[in-house]
Coordinates of C-alpha atoms and ligand atoms in Angstrom, one line a residue:
X203 CA 54.6 -72.2 -53.0
X204 CA 55.6 -73.3 -56.4
X205 CA 56.5 -71.3 -59.4
X206 CA 54.1 -68.8 -60.8
X207 CA 53.6 -68.1 -64.5
X208 CA 51.8 -64.8 -64.7
X209 CA 51.9 -64.3 -68.4
X210 CA 50.3 -67.6 -69.3
X211 CA 47.4 -67.0 -67.0
X212 CA 45.8 -65.0 -69.8
X213 CA 45.0 -68.0 -72.0
X214 CA 43.3 -69.5 -69.0
X215 CA 41.5 -66.4 -67.7
X216 CA 39.6 -65.9 -70.9
X217 CA 38.3 -69.5 -71.0
X218 CA 37.3 -70.0 -67.4
X219 CA 33.4 -70.0 -67.4
X220 CA 31.6 -67.7 -65.0
X221 CA 30.0 -70.7 -63.2
X222 CA 33.5 -71.9 -62.3
X223 CA 34.6 -68.5 -61.2
X224 CA 31.5 -68.2 -59.0
X225 CA 32.3 -71.4 -57.1
X226 CA 36.0 -70.3 -56.7
X227 CA 34.9 -66.9 -55.4
X228 CA 32.5 -68.3 -52.8
X229 CA 35.2 -70.7 -51.5
X230 CA 37.7 -67.9 -51.3
X231 CA 35.2 -65.5 -49.6
X232 CA 34.9 -68.2 -46.9
X233 CA 38.6 -68.2 -46.4
X234 CA 39.6 -71.3 -48.4
X235 CA 42.1 -71.8 -51.2
X236 CA 40.6 -72.9 -54.5
X237 CA 42.1 -73.7 -57.9
X238 CA 41.2 -75.2 -61.2
X239 CA 43.4 -78.2 -61.8
X240 CA 44.5 -81.0 -64.1
X241 CA 43.3 -81.5 -67.7
X242 CA 41.5 -78.2 -68.0
X243 CA 44.6 -76.2 -67.1
X244 CA 46.6 -78.3 -69.6
X245 CA 44.0 -77.8 -72.4
X246 CA 43.6 -74.1 -71.8
X247 CA 47.3 -73.6 -71.9
X248 CA 47.4 -75.5 -75.2
X249 CA 44.8 -73.1 -76.5
X250 CA 42.1 -75.8 -76.5
X251 CA 38.6 -75.6 -75.1
X252 CA 38.6 -77.9 -72.0
X253 CA 35.6 -80.3 -71.9
X254 CA 35.3 -80.2 -68.1
X255 CA 36.5 -77.9 -65.4
X256 CA 37.8 -79.7 -62.3
X257 CA 38.6 -77.7 -59.1
X258 CA 40.6 -78.5 -56.0
X259 CA 40.5 -76.8 -52.5
X260 CA 41.7 -77.2 -49.0
X261 CA 38.1 -77.2 -47.7
X262 CA 36.6 -80.6 -46.7
X263 CA 33.4 -81.6 -48.4
X264 CA 31.3 -80.4 -45.4
X265 CA 33.1 -77.1 -45.4
X266 CA 32.6 -76.8 -49.2
X267 CA 28.9 -77.3 -48.8
X268 CA 28.7 -74.7 -46.1
X269 CA 30.7 -72.1 -48.1
X270 CA 29.1 -72.6 -51.5
X271 CA 25.5 -71.6 -52.1
X272 CA 24.8 -73.7 -55.3
X273 CA 23.0 -77.0 -55.3
X274 CA 25.4 -79.8 -54.4
X275 CA 25.6 -83.5 -55.1
X276 CA 27.7 -85.9 -53.1
X277 CA 29.3 -87.6 -56.1
X278 CA 32.4 -89.0 -54.4
X279 CA 32.3 -88.2 -50.7
X280 CA 34.8 -90.9 -49.9
X281 CA 37.3 -89.3 -52.3
X282 CA 36.5 -85.8 -51.1
X283 CA 34.5 -84.8 -54.2
X284 CA 31.4 -82.7 -54.4
X285 CA 29.6 -81.7 -57.6
X286 CA 28.1 -78.2 -57.6
X287 CA 25.5 -77.5 -60.2
X288 CA 25.6 -73.9 -61.4
X289 CA 23.1 -73.0 -64.1
X290 CA 22.8 -76.7 -65.1
X291 CA 26.6 -77.0 -65.4
X292 CA 28.2 -79.6 -63.1
X293 CA 31.5 -78.5 -61.5
X294 CA 33.5 -81.1 -59.6
X295 CA 35.4 -79.9 -56.6
X296 CA 37.8 -82.2 -54.7
X297 CA 39.6 -81.7 -51.5
X298 CA 43.4 -81.8 -51.7
X299 CA 44.4 -85.4 -51.3
X300 CA 47.1 -87.9 -51.4
X301 CA 46.7 -91.5 -52.3
X302 CA 48.8 -94.1 -50.4
X303 CA 49.8 -97.5 -51.7
X304 CA 48.3 -99.2 -54.7
X305 CA 48.7 -102.8 -53.8
X306 CA 46.5 -104.0 -56.7
X307 CA 47.9 -101.6 -59.4
X308 CA 44.4 -100.1 -59.8
X309 CA 43.1 -98.5 -56.7
X310 CA 44.8 -96.6 -53.9
X311 CA 44.5 -98.5 -50.6
X312 CA 43.4 -95.4 -48.9
X313 CA 42.8 -91.8 -49.8
X314 CA 43.9 -89.1 -47.3
X315 CA 43.3 -85.4 -47.5
X316 CA 46.4 -83.3 -48.0
X317 CA 47.3 -80.0 -46.4
X318 CA 48.7 -78.3 -49.4
X319 CA 48.1 -78.0 -53.1
X320 CA 51.6 -79.2 -54.0
X321 CA 51.0 -82.5 -52.3
X322 CA 47.8 -82.9 -54.3
X323 CA 49.6 -82.1 -57.5
X324 CA 52.4 -84.6 -56.7
X325 CA 49.9 -87.6 -56.9
X326 CA 49.0 -86.8 -60.5
X327 CA 50.3 -88.8 -63.4
X328 CA 52.1 -86.5 -65.8
X329 CA 53.7 -83.0 -65.4
X330 CA 51.3 -81.5 -67.9
X331 CA 48.4 -82.8 -65.8
X332 CA 49.9 -81.6 -62.5
X333 CA 49.2 -77.9 -62.8
X334 CA 46.7 -75.7 -61.1
X335 CA 45.5 -72.1 -61.7
X336 CA 43.9 -69.4 -59.6
X337 CA 43.4 -65.6 -60.2
X338 CA 45.8 -64.7 -57.4
X339 CA 48.6 -67.1 -58.1
X340 CA 48.3 -67.7 -61.8
X341 CA 49.7 -71.0 -63.0
X342 CA 51.0 -73.2 -60.2
X343 CA 53.5 -75.6 -61.8
X344 CA 55.8 -77.4 -59.4
X345 CA 56.9 -80.1 -61.8
X346 CA 57.7 -78.2 -64.9
X347 CA 54.5 -78.9 -66.8
X348 CA 54.6 -75.6 -68.7
X349 CA 58.0 -76.3 -70.1
X350 CA 57.0 -79.8 -71.1
X351 CA 53.9 -78.5 -72.8
X352 CA 56.1 -76.1 -74.8
X353 CA 58.5 -78.8 -75.7
X354 CA 55.7 -81.2 -76.4
X355 CA 57.0 -83.8 -74.0
X356 CA 55.0 -86.2 -71.8
X357 CA 56.8 -86.9 -68.6
X358 CA 55.7 -88.6 -65.4
X359 CA 55.6 -86.7 -62.1
X360 CA 58.5 -88.1 -60.0
X361 CA 59.7 -91.6 -60.6
X362 CA 58.1 -93.1 -63.7
X363 CA 58.6 -96.7 -62.7
X364 CA 56.8 -96.0 -59.4
X365 CA 54.0 -94.1 -61.1
X366 CA 53.2 -96.9 -63.5
X367 CA 53.5 -99.5 -60.8
X368 CA 50.9 -97.7 -58.7
X369 CA 48.3 -97.7 -61.6
X370 CA 48.9 -99.6 -64.8
X371 CA 46.3 -97.6 -66.6
X372 CA 48.8 -94.7 -66.6
X373 CA 50.8 -96.6 -69.3
X374 CA 47.9 -96.4 -71.6
X375 CA 47.2 -92.8 -70.6
X376 CA 50.8 -92.0 -71.6
X377 CA 50.3 -93.4 -75.1
X378 CA 46.9 -91.6 -75.3
X379 CA 48.2 -88.1 -74.3
X380 CA 51.3 -88.4 -76.5
X381 CA 49.1 -89.5 -79.5
X382 CA 46.4 -86.9 -79.1
X383 CA 48.6 -83.9 -78.4
X384 CA 51.4 -84.8 -80.8
X385 CA 53.9 -85.2 -77.9
X386 CA 57.0 -87.3 -77.6
X387 CA 57.5 -89.4 -74.5
X388 CA 60.4 -88.5 -72.2
X389 CA 63.1 -91.2 -72.2
X390 CA 62.7 -92.3 -68.6
X391 CA 59.0 -92.3 -68.9
X392 CA 59.1 -94.3 -72.1
X393 CA 61.5 -96.8 -70.6
X394 CA 59.3 -97.3 -67.6
X395 CA 56.2 -97.7 -69.8
X396 CA 58.0 -100.6 -71.6
X397 CA 59.2 -102.1 -68.3
X398 CA 55.8 -101.8 -66.5
X399 CA 53.5 -102.8 -69.3
X400 CA 52.5 -106.0 -67.5
X401 CA 50.7 -103.7 -65.0
X402 CA 48.0 -103.4 -67.6
X403 CA 46.9 -106.9 -66.9
X404 CA 45.4 -105.7 -63.6
X405 CA 43.5 -102.9 -65.3
X406 CA 39.8 -103.3 -66.2
X407 CA 38.9 -103.7 -69.9
X408 CA 36.5 -100.7 -69.6
X409 CA 39.3 -98.3 -68.6
X410 CA 41.6 -99.6 -71.4
X411 CA 38.7 -99.3 -73.9
X412 CA 38.2 -95.6 -72.8
X413 CA 41.9 -94.8 -73.4
X414 CA 42.0 -96.6 -76.7
X415 CA 38.9 -94.8 -77.9
X416 CA 40.4 -91.4 -77.0
X417 CA 43.7 -92.5 -78.6
X418 CA 42.1 -93.5 -81.9
X419 CA 40.6 -90.0 -82.1
X420 CA 44.1 -88.4 -82.3
X421 CA 43.9 -85.7 -85.1
X422 CA 47.4 -86.5 -86.6
X423 CA 47.4 -90.1 -87.8
X424 CA 51.1 -90.1 -88.6
X425 CA 52.0 -89.1 -85.1
X426 CA 49.6 -91.7 -83.7
X427 CA 51.3 -94.3 -85.8
X428 CA 54.7 -93.2 -84.5
X429 CA 53.6 -93.7 -80.9
X430 CA 52.0 -97.1 -81.7
X431 CA 55.2 -98.3 -83.4
X432 CA 57.4 -97.0 -80.5
X433 CA 55.1 -98.8 -78.1
X434 CA 54.3 -102.0 -80.1
X435 CA 55.1 -104.1 -77.0
X436 CA 52.5 -102.1 -75.0
X437 CA 49.9 -102.5 -77.7
X438 CA 50.5 -106.3 -77.8
X439 CA 50.1 -106.4 -74.0
X440 CA 46.5 -105.3 -74.5
X441 CA 46.0 -106.9 -77.9
X442 CA 48.1 -110.1 -77.8
X443 CA 46.3 -111.5 -80.9
X444 CA 48.3 -109.0 -83.0
X445 CA 51.8 -110.0 -81.7
X446 CA 52.3 -112.6 -84.5
X447 CA 52.0 -109.9 -87.1
X448 CA 55.1 -108.2 -85.8
X449 CA 58.0 -108.8 -88.1
X450 CA 55.9 -111.1 -90.3
X451 CA 57.7 -111.1 -93.6
X452 CA 55.0 -110.9 -96.2
X453 CA 57.1 -112.6 -98.9
X454 CA 54.9 -111.2 -101.6
X455 CA 56.0 -108.7 -104.3
X456 CA 53.0 -106.4 -103.4
X457 CA 54.3 -105.8 -100.0
X458 CA 57.5 -104.0 -98.9
X459 CA 57.0 -104.0 -95.1
X460 CA 56.1 -106.4 -92.3
X461 CA 52.5 -107.1 -91.6
X462 CA 52.3 -105.0 -88.3
X463 CA 54.0 -102.0 -89.8
X464 CA 51.7 -102.2 -92.8
X465 CA 48.6 -102.2 -90.6
X466 CA 49.8 -99.3 -88.6
X467 CA 50.7 -97.4 -91.7
X468 CA 47.2 -98.0 -93.1
X469 CA 45.7 -96.7 -89.9
X470 CA 47.9 -93.5 -90.2
X471 CA 46.2 -92.7 -93.4
X472 CA 42.5 -93.0 -92.5
X473 CA 40.5 -90.3 -90.8
X474 CA 40.2 -90.1 -87.0
X475 CA 37.1 -92.3 -86.8
X476 CA 37.1 -95.0 -84.2
X477 CA 35.6 -97.8 -86.5
X478 CA 37.8 -96.9 -89.4
X479 CA 41.0 -96.6 -87.4
X480 CA 40.4 -99.9 -85.5
X481 CA 39.5 -101.7 -88.7
X482 CA 42.8 -100.5 -90.3
X483 CA 44.8 -101.5 -87.3
X484 CA 43.3 -105.0 -87.4
X485 CA 42.7 -105.6 -91.1
X486 CA 45.4 -108.1 -91.7
X487 CA 45.4 -109.7 -88.3
X488 CA 44.5 -113.0 -89.9
X489 CA 47.6 -113.2 -92.1
X490 CA 50.0 -115.0 -89.8
X491 CA 47.5 -117.9 -89.4
X492 CA 46.8 -118.0 -93.2
X493 CA 50.3 -117.7 -94.7
X494 CA 50.9 -120.3 -97.4
X495 CA 54.0 -120.4 -99.5
X496 CA 53.3 -121.3 -103.2
X497 CA 55.7 -123.2 -105.3
X498 CA 56.8 -119.9 -106.9
X499 CA 58.2 -118.9 -103.5
X500 CA 55.5 -116.2 -103.1
X501 CA 53.3 -116.3 -100.0
X502 CA 49.6 -116.2 -100.3
X503 CA 47.0 -115.5 -97.5
X504 CA 43.8 -117.0 -98.7
X505 CA 41.0 -116.6 -96.1
X506 CA 42.9 -114.0 -94.1
X507 CA 40.1 -111.5 -94.1
X508 CA 37.7 -114.0 -92.5
X509 CA 40.3 -115.1 -90.0
X510 CA 41.1 -111.4 -89.3
X511 CA 37.4 -110.7 -88.7
X512 CA 37.2 -113.6 -86.2
X513 CA 40.3 -112.2 -84.4
X514 CA 38.9 -108.7 -84.4
X515 CA 35.6 -109.8 -83.0
X516 CA 37.2 -111.7 -80.1
X517 CA 39.6 -108.9 -79.3
X518 CA 37.1 -106.0 -79.5
X519 CA 34.5 -107.9 -77.5
X520 CA 37.1 -108.7 -74.8
X521 CA 37.9 -105.0 -74.5
X522 CA 34.2 -104.3 -74.2
X523 CA 33.9 -102.0 -77.2
X524 CA 30.2 -101.1 -77.9
X525 CA 28.4 -103.6 -80.0
X526 CA 27.9 -101.4 -83.0
X527 CA 31.7 -100.7 -83.1
X528 CA 32.5 -104.4 -83.0
X529 CA 30.0 -105.2 -85.7
X530 CA 31.2 -102.5 -88.1
X531 CA 34.9 -103.2 -87.5
X532 CA 34.4 -106.9 -88.1
X533 CA 32.5 -106.2 -91.3
X534 CA 35.2 -103.9 -92.6
X535 CA 38.0 -106.4 -91.8
X536 CA 36.1 -109.2 -93.5
X537 CA 35.4 -107.1 -96.6
X538 CA 38.7 -105.3 -97.0
X539 CA 40.1 -107.5 -99.7
X540 CA 36.9 -108.2 -101.6
X541 CA 37.9 -106.4 -104.7
X542 CA 34.9 -104.9 -106.6
X543 CA 35.1 -104.7 -110.4
X544 CA 34.5 -101.2 -111.6
X545 CA 31.0 -101.5 -113.0
X546 CA 27.8 -99.8 -112.0
X547 CA 26.3 -103.2 -111.1
X548 CA 29.1 -104.0 -108.7
X549 CA 28.8 -100.5 -107.2
X550 CA 25.2 -101.2 -106.4
X551 CA 25.9 -104.6 -105.0
X552 CA 28.7 -103.1 -102.9
X553 CA 26.3 -100.5 -101.4
X554 CA 23.7 -103.3 -100.8
X555 CA 26.3 -105.3 -99.0
X556 CA 27.3 -102.4 -96.7
X557 CA 23.6 -101.6 -96.1
X558 CA 24.5 -98.1 -95.1
X559 CA 26.1 -95.2 -96.9
X560 CA 28.5 -94.3 -94.1
X561 CA 29.9 -97.8 -93.7
X562 CA 30.3 -98.0 -97.5
X563 CA 32.4 -94.9 -97.5
X564 CA 34.5 -96.3 -94.6
X565 CA 35.1 -99.5 -96.5
X566 CA 36.2 -97.6 -99.6
X567 CA 38.5 -95.4 -97.4
X568 CA 40.0 -98.6 -95.9
X569 CA 40.6 -100.2 -99.3
X570 CA 42.2 -97.0 -100.6
X571 CA 44.5 -96.6 -97.6
X572 CA 45.4 -100.3 -97.8
X573 CA 46.3 -99.9 -101.4
X574 CA 48.5 -96.9 -100.8
X575 CA 50.6 -98.8 -98.2
X576 CA 51.7 -101.5 -100.6
X577 CA 55.0 -101.7 -102.4
X578 CA 55.3 -98.7 -104.7
X579 CA 55.2 -100.7 -108.0
X580 CA 51.9 -102.3 -107.1
X581 CA 50.2 -99.1 -105.9
X582 CA 49.1 -97.2 -109.0
X583 CA 47.1 -99.7 -111.1
X584 CA 44.8 -100.9 -108.4
X585 CA 44.6 -97.3 -106.9
X586 CA 43.2 -96.1 -110.3
X587 CA 40.7 -98.9 -110.4
X588 CA 39.5 -98.0 -106.9
X589 CA 39.2 -94.3 -107.8
X590 CA 37.0 -95.4 -110.7
X591 CA 35.0 -97.6 -108.4
X592 CA 34.6 -94.9 -105.8
X593 CA 33.1 -92.6 -108.5
X594 CA 30.6 -95.4 -109.5
X595 CA 29.6 -95.7 -105.9
X596 CA 29.0 -92.0 -105.6
X597 CA 26.9 -92.1 -108.8
X598 CA 24.8 -95.0 -107.5
X599 CA 24.2 -93.0 -104.3
X600 CA 23.2 -90.0 -106.3
X601 CA 20.7 -92.1 -108.2
X602 CA 18.9 -92.8 -104.9
X603 CA 18.7 -96.5 -105.8
X604 CA 17.6 -99.2 -103.4
X605 CA 20.3 -100.7 -101.3
X606 CA 18.1 -102.7 -98.9
X607 CA 14.7 -104.2 -99.2
X608 CA 13.4 -101.3 -97.2
X609 CA 14.5 -98.8 -99.8
X610 CA 12.2 -100.4 -102.4
X611 CA 9.4 -98.1 -103.7
X612 CA 6.9 -100.7 -102.7
X613 CA 6.5 -102.5 -99.4
X614 CA 4.9 -105.7 -98.0
X615 CA 1.6 -103.7 -97.7
X616 CA 1.3 -103.5 -101.5
X617 CA 1.7 -107.2 -101.8
X618 CA -0.9 -107.8 -99.0
X619 CA -3.3 -105.7 -101.0
X620 CA -2.8 -108.0 -103.9
X621 CA -3.9 -111.0 -101.9
X622 CA -0.5 -112.1 -100.4
X623 CA -0.6 -113.4 -96.8
X624 CA 1.9 -112.5 -94.1
X625 CA 4.7 -114.9 -93.9
X626 CA 8.1 -115.9 -95.4
X627 CA 6.8 -116.3 -98.9
X628 CA 6.0 -112.6 -99.0
X629 CA 9.5 -111.7 -97.7
X630 CA 11.0 -113.9 -100.4
X631 CA 9.0 -112.1 -103.1
X632 CA 10.2 -108.7 -101.9
X633 CA 13.7 -110.0 -101.9
X634 CA 13.3 -111.3 -105.5
X635 CA 12.1 -107.9 -106.6
X636 CA 15.0 -106.2 -104.8
X637 CA 17.5 -108.5 -106.5
X638 CA 15.9 -107.4 -109.9
X639 CA 16.5 -103.8 -109.0
X640 CA 20.0 -104.5 -107.7
X641 CA 21.0 -106.2 -110.9
X642 CA 19.7 -103.3 -112.9
X643 CA 16.9 -105.4 -114.6
X644 CA 14.2 -103.0 -113.5
X645 CA 14.2 -99.5 -112.0
X646 CA 13.2 -98.9 -108.4
X647 CA 9.8 -97.5 -109.4
X648 CA 6.4 -98.4 -108.1
X649 CA 4.9 -99.3 -111.5
X650 CA 7.8 -101.4 -112.6
X651 CA 7.9 -103.2 -109.3
X652 CA 4.1 -103.9 -109.3
X653 CA 4.1 -105.1 -112.8
X654 CA 6.9 -107.6 -112.0
X655 CA 5.3 -108.7 -108.7
X656 CA 4.0 -112.3 -108.9
X657 CA 0.5 -113.3 -108.0
X658 CA 0.2 -115.0 -104.6
X659 CA 0.7 -118.7 -104.9
X660 CA 2.0 -118.4 -108.4
Ligands
LIG252 P1 40.6 -85.8 -70.3 O1 41.0 -84.9 -71.4 O2 40.5 -87.2 -70.8 O3 39.5 -85.4 -69.4 P2 42.2 -85.4 -68.0 O4 43.7 -85.2 -67.9 O5 41.3 -84.3 -67.6 O6 42.0 -85.8 -69.5 P3 40.8 -87.0 -66.2 O7 40.6 -88.5 -66.2 O8 39.6 -86.1 -66.4 O9 41.9 -86.7 -67.3 O10 41.5 -86.7 -64.9 C1 41.7 -85.3 -64.4 C2 43.0 -85.2 -63.7 O11 43.2 -86.2 -62.7 C3 44.2 -85.5 -64.7 O12 44.6 -84.4 -65.4 C4 45.3 -85.9 -63.7 O13 45.8 -84.8 -63.0 C5 44.5 -86.7 -62.7 N1 44.4 -88.1 -63.0 C6 43.4 -88.8 -63.7 N2 43.6 -90.1 -63.8 C7 44.8 -90.3 -63.2 C8 45.6 -91.5 -62.9 N3 45.2 -92.7 -63.4 N4 46.7 -91.3 -62.2 C9 47.1 -90.1 -61.8 N5 46.4 -89.0 -62.0 C10 45.3 -89.1 -62.7
LIG253 MG1 39.2 -84.3 -67.6

């Protein structure tokens, strides 16, 4: 049996829920081996709270059901997986297995049960994901996952080229784990990820989307940016629309780096929010198509925000991001260069355009990060203006002003009471009143609004 790491068991012991222990004990009492395995062992060793607890055993699904008294669901019988429900907590238990041949780069051609834990661990993708733990044996770590965790290195189990050839998704998983945990990627693993990136073309958009979503939540934006730059070619494999930004000389005194580097640097500076990070990563995607060199030798990019929004929409839809995410990212990309003047009126209009406080804050955050990633000489002046504008937006929010027609202190009902009929004219009148409020001509108060409201048919 593989190496045992007694001392490290402690950080796991104190986290294993009683429900998991109960299933382990019942399997053991019936004479079977049982371990917790994979991501939960990795997370517990890192001192993090695992989000799910997976178990593995030498019992077959039928044997598991006989040995364990809790309610069971046949979630993946074909793959040897049973879910036990203990006090409303689902616990997945899978028989040791090996997977043979991945002729499509996605699914194993067949799944066979394995005789021993080590065999099961050897089919897993990375050393830090190929560890198991039990009370008796402590941490079982045949591939050096504990040392890699300590050194913060992501390394494939066995031959990296083979592992990525079996399942192309592992290339994205490599980028995701390295980004989220702040790891570097082992040299052979990195080389194989570059070499095997085409395998990603066989992987479903949904699986890629899941990995990208987790990757964008990486707590350290700078590290995420480092990984994205190291694996730009992999990123372009899944987002070919961005490839023309790579090395694009901006030829403009406001910029001191190429377009791709600039976008990744902006992404590094925004909070770990999916919409904000994606918007930052895509915000100048329209520049290559819009580059126009003026007579002064300076390049201009008129229309690039709209072109970028179009590119972002196609790209995010293809990758099957949720509709709300697509809409918000597209909006942010389209708006990122619409410079507001620092007045109270423009702050109210800005909020009205965003239609929602959270999105307005995201747009401001994107604009600020964009500004900070320009050439140093051009950073300060605009940055001050944006700070001032941000304060005006906060003030407008505090005023509780109206930012959509629905925020008005009167509604269509009030106009109906005054003899208006349902229909587009009524909507137009509400919109007219809203514009008066937005421009600061009248306050958002019932009396003021009613006194300004026109008579029907006027
Ligand atoms: P997460 O934090 O996203 O849950 P995880 O490592 O637990 O990360 P899961 O997808 O839950 O990932 O998979 C559980 C375990 O199964 C992994 O730790 C790994 O051992 C193995 N595994 C999952 N996907 C793959 C894959 N594509 N190739 C090889 N092994 C995999
Ligand atoms: Mg998991």
